XYZ file of C-alpha atoms in Angstrom:
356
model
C 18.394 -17.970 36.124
C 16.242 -17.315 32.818
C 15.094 -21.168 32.791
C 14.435 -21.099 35.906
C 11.762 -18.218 35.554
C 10.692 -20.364 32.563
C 9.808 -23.158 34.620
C 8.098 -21.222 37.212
C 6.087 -19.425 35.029
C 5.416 -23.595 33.109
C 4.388 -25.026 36.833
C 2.193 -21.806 37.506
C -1.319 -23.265 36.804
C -4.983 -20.900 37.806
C -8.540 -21.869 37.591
C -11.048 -19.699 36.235
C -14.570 -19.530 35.267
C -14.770 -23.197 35.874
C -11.619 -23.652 33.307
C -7.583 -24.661 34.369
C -5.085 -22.623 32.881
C -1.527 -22.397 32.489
C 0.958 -19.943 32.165
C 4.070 -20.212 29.710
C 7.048 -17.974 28.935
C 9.508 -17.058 26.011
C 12.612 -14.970 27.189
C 15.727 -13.019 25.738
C 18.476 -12.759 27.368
C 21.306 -10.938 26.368
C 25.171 -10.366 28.106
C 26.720 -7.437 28.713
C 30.236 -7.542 28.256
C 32.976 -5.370 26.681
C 31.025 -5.547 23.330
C 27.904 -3.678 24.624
C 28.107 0.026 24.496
C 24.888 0.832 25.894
C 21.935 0.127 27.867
C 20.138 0.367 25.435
C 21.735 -2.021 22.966
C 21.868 -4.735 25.644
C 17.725 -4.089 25.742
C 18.088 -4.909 22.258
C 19.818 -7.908 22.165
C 17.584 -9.240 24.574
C 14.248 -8.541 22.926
C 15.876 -9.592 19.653
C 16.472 -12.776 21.656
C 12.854 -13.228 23.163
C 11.180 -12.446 19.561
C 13.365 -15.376 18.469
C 12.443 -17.549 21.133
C 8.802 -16.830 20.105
C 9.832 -17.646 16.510
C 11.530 -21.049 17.816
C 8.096 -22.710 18.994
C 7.654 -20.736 22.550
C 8.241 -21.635 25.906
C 11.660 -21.357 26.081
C 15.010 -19.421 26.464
C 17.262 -17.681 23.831
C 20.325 -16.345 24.471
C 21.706 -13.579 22.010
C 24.213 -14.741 20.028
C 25.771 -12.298 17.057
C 26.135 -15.189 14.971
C 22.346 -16.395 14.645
C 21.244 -17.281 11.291
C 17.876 -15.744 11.533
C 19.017 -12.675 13.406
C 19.475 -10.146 10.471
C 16.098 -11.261 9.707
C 14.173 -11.229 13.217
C 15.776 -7.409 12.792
C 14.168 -6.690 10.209
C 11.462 -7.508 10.941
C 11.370 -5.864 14.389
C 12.062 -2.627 12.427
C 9.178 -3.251 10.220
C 6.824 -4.303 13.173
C 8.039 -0.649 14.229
C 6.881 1.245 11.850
C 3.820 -0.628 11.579
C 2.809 1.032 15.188
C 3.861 4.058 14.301
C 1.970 3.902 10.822
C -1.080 2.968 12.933
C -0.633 5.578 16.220
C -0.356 8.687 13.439
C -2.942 7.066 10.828
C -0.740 7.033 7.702
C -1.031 3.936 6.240
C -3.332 4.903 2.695
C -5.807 3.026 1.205
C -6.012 2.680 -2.758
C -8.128 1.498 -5.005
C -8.318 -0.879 -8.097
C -11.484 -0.909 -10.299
C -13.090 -4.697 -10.854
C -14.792 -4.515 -14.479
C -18.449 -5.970 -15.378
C -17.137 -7.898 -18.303
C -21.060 -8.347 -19.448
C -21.912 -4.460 -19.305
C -18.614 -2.824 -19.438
C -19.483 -0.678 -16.124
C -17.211 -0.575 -13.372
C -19.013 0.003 -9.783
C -16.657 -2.033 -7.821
C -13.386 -1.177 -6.318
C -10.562 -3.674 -4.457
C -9.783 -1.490 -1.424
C -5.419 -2.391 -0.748
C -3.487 -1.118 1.660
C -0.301 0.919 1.923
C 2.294 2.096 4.162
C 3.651 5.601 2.748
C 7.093 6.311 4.315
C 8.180 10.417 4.940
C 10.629 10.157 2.112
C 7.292 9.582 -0.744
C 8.224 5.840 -0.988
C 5.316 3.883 -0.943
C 5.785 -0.055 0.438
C 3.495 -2.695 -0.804
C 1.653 -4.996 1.630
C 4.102 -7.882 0.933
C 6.974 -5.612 2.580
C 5.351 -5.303 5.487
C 2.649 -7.496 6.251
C 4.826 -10.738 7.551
C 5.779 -8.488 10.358
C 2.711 -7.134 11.017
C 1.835 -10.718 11.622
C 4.945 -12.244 13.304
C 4.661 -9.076 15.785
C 0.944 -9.515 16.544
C -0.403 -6.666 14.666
C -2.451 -7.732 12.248
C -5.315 -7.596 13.691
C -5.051 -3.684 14.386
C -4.135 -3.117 10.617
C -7.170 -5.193 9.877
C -9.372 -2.800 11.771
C -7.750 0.026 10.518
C -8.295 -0.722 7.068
C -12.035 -1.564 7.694
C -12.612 0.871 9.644
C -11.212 3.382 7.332
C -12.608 1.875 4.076
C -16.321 1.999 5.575
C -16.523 5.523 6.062
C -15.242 6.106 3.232
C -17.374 4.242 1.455
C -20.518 5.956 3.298
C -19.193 9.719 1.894
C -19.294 8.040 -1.524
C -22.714 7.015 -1.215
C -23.828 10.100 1.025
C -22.945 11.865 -2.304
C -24.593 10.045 -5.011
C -21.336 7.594 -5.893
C -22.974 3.890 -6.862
C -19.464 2.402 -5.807
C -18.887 -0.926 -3.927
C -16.180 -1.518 -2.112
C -14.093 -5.186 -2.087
C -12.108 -5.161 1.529
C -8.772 -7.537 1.511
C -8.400 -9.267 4.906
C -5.429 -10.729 6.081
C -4.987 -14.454 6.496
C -5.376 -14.168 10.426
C -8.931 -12.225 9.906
C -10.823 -15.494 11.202
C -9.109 -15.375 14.824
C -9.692 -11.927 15.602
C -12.771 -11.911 17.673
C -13.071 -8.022 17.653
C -13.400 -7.855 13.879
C -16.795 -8.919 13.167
C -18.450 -6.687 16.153
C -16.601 -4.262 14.927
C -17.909 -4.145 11.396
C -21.598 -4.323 12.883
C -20.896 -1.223 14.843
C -19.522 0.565 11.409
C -22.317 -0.336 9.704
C -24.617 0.471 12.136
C -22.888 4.126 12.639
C -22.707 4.883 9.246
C -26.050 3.183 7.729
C -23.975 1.519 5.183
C -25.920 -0.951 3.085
C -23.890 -4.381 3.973
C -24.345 -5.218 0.581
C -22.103 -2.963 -0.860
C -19.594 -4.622 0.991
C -17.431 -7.481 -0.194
C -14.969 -8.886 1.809
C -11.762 -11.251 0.468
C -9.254 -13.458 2.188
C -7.305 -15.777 0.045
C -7.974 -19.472 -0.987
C -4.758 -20.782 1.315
C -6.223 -18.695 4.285
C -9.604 -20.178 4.278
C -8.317 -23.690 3.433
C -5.432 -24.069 6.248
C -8.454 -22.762 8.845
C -11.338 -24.536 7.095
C -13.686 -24.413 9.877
C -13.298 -20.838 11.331
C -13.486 -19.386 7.882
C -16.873 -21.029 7.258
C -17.921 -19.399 10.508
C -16.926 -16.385 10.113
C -17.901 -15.839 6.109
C -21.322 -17.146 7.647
C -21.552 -14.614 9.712
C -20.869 -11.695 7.361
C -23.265 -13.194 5.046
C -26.057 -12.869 8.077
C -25.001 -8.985 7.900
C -25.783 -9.065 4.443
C -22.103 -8.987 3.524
C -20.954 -10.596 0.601
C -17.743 -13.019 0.453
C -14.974 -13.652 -2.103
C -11.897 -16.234 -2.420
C -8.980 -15.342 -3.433
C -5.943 -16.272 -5.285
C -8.304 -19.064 -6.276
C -6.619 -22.401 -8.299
C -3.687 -21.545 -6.470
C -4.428 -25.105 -3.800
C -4.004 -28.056 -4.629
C -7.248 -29.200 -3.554
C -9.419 -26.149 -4.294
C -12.449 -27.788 -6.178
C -12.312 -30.095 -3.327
C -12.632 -27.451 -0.509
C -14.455 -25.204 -2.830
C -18.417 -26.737 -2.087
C -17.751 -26.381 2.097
C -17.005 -22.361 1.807
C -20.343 -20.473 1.552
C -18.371 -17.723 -0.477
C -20.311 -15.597 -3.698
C -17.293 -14.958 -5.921
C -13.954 -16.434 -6.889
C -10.973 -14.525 -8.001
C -9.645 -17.088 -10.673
C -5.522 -16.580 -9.787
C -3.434 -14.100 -11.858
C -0.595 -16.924 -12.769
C -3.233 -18.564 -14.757
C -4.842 -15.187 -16.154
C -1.540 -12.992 -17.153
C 0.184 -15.005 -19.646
C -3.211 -16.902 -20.963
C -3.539 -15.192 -24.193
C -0.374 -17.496 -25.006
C -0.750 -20.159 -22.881
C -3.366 -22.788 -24.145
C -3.237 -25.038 -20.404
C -4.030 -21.394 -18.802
C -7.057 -20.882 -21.047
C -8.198 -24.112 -20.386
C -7.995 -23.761 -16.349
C -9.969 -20.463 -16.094
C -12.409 -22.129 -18.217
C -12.491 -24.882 -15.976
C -12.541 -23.161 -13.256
C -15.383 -20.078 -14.423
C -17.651 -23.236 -15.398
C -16.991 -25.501 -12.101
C -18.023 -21.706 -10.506
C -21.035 -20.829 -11.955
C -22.340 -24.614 -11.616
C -21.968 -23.180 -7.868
C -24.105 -20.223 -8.414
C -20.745 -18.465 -7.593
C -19.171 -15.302 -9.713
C -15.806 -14.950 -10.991
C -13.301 -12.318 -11.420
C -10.023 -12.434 -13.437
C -7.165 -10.792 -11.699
C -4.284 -9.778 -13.732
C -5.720 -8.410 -16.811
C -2.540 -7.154 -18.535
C -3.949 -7.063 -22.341
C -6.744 -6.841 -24.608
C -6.102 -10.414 -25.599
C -6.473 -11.624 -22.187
C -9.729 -9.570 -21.664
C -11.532 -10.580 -25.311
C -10.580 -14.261 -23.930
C -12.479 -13.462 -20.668
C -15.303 -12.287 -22.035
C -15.708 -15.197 -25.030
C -15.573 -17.639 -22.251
C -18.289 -15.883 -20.127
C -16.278 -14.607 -16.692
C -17.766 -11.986 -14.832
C -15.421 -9.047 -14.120
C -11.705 -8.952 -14.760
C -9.408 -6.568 -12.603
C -5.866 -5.750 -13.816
C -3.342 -2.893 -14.832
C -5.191 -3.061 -18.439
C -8.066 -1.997 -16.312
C -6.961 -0.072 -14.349
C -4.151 0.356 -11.797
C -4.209 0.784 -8.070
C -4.443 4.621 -7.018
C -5.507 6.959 -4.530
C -7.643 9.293 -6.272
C -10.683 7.480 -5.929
C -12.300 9.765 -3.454
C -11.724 12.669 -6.045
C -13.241 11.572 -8.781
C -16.977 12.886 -9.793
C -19.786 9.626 -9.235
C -19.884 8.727 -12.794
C -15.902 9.683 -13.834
C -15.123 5.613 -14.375
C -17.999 4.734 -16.284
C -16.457 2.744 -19.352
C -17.706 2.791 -23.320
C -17.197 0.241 -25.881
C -14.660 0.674 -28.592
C -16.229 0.256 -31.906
C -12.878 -0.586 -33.965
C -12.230 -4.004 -31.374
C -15.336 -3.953 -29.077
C -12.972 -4.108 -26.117
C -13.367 -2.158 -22.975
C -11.584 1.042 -22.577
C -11.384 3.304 -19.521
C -11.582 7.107 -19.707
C -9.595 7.674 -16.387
C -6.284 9.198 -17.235
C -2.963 7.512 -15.851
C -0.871 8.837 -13.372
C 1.316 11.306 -14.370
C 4.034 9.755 -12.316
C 4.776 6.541 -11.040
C 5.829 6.226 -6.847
C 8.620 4.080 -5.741
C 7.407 0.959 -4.899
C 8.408 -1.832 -2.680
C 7.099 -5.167 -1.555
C 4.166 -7.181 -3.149
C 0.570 -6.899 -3.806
């Protein structure tokens, strides 16, 4: 019965606007026998099935099985996609921020704005814990928006009261096929008279490269707002000098596996040199991620990078919107001339789970 609705739904063509189109179907079906208790569990079964016909290429039929490989996974998941809408229907996801230092002045006016989903119990879950669902489940796009949305008007109170901050806004991976995105960011700006130069937005080097020509549209078109465009994770391709001259981007965020261990790795030092002077040949800025020492930032600055953002910096935290304009101003130390921050620490550290 189930294929058959598939292949009704696979014959069922409709023209519009000129265009054919044609109509495909992935279902779930689940028995209920002895085993199921419920209604509700059968329901279940079944969407557990469709989501894994979905995951299996589309178009077709699944039939619950308790034995499936991927089902304690596809679970998961489901669970996570679930509290992903009910993150975004009650608005608790929290956005914190990381300071980016000026490596040439020592100032720090720009901020990494990340994401995070804070659960009732205090624990706090990294991006990498629930961002794959988010995307499996087709709701990346909304926590996209949210966090734009959200980090603009935030960023217009910190100007409204004499902050100089910029803000650096991490996209997801599937930024470039959300048509709603950019519009939307016009109409922020345009509500909040936000200078789009304060603005930087990121997506990572794989991202850009695997949709080559959608993310050269689409950073275009921020730049035309007056946006400003970074890569990152960069070094982390294998072709990334190669790809590098066809993305109109303004920085690059050399990638923390060659940054954290450089200060005793000789091969890293000599690929973020590489890659600061390949760069700035561009006309493009760099950032070190995953500053984690004083060795690693002296390095940074003797070889002429930009900014550097790291724990040594400064970690991730919420307390951004607290702080008095001019409370992360840095000084030189006179014993080392290294960069030191006068922010305190946290007092505590959260539970954490997940990654970046």
């Amino acid at each position: 019965v189930a294929e058959n609705f598939r292949a009704l739904f696979e014959n069922y063509k409709f023209h519009y606007e000129g265009k054919n189109f044609n109509v495909t179907s992935s279902i779930g079906a689940s028995l209920i026998d002895t085993g199921v208790v419920s209604a509700d569990e059968a329901m279940s079964h079944a969407d557990l099935a469709c989501n894994m016909a979905k995951a299996q290429g589309r178009n077709r039929v699944h039939l619950y099985n308790p034995d499936d490989r991927d089902k304690a996974g596809m679970a998961e998941d489901m669970g996570w996609a679930a509290r992903v809408r009910e993150m975004l229907e009650h608005d608790r996801f929290q956005l914190v921020y990381q300071p980016i230092m000026s490596l040439s002045t020592g100032d720090v006016q720009d901020y990494e704005v990340l994401v995070r989903m804070v659960c009732t119990d205090g624990e706090i879950i990294l991006p990498g814990g629930f961002m794959p669902a988010a995307e499996r489940f087709g709701l990346i796009h909304n926590v996209d928006r949210w966090i734009v949305a959200r980090a603009i008007h935030q960023l217009a109170t910190l100007r409204e009261n004499g902050s100089q901050v910029r803000f650096s806004i991490n996209l997801s991976g599937k930024a470039f096929e959300d048509s709603i995105l950019l519009p939307t960011i016009q109409r922020l700006l345009k509500e909040t008279n936000l200078d789009p130069a304060l603005l930087t937005f990121e997506i990572t080097e794989t991202a850009a490269i695997a949709n080559l020509s959608a993310a050269t549209r689409f950073i275009g078109a921020l730049k035309d707002i007056g946006c400003q465009f970074a890569l990152d994770d960069f070094g982390s391709g294998f072709s990334s000098f190669t790809y590098l001259k066809h993305l109109p981007v303004d920085k690059l965020k050399i990638d923390g596996s060659f940054v954290q261990s450089m200060a005793q790795t000789p091969v890293d030092q000599a690929m973020v040199q590489s890659m600061n002077q390949v760069a700035h040949a561009l006309g493009k800025q760099t950032i070190a991620e995953y500053v984690e020492s004083a060795e690693t930032l002296q390095l940074l600055k003797e070889y002429g990078v930009d900014f550097a953002q790291g724990n040594f910096i400064g970690k991730p935290r919420d307390a951004l919107m607290n702080l008095a304009p001019n409370v992360a101003t840095l000084t030189r130390s006179s014993a080392d001339n290294l960069i030191t921050l006068k922010v305190e620490p946290l007092k505590t550290e959260p539970r954490l789970r997940g990654e970046s």
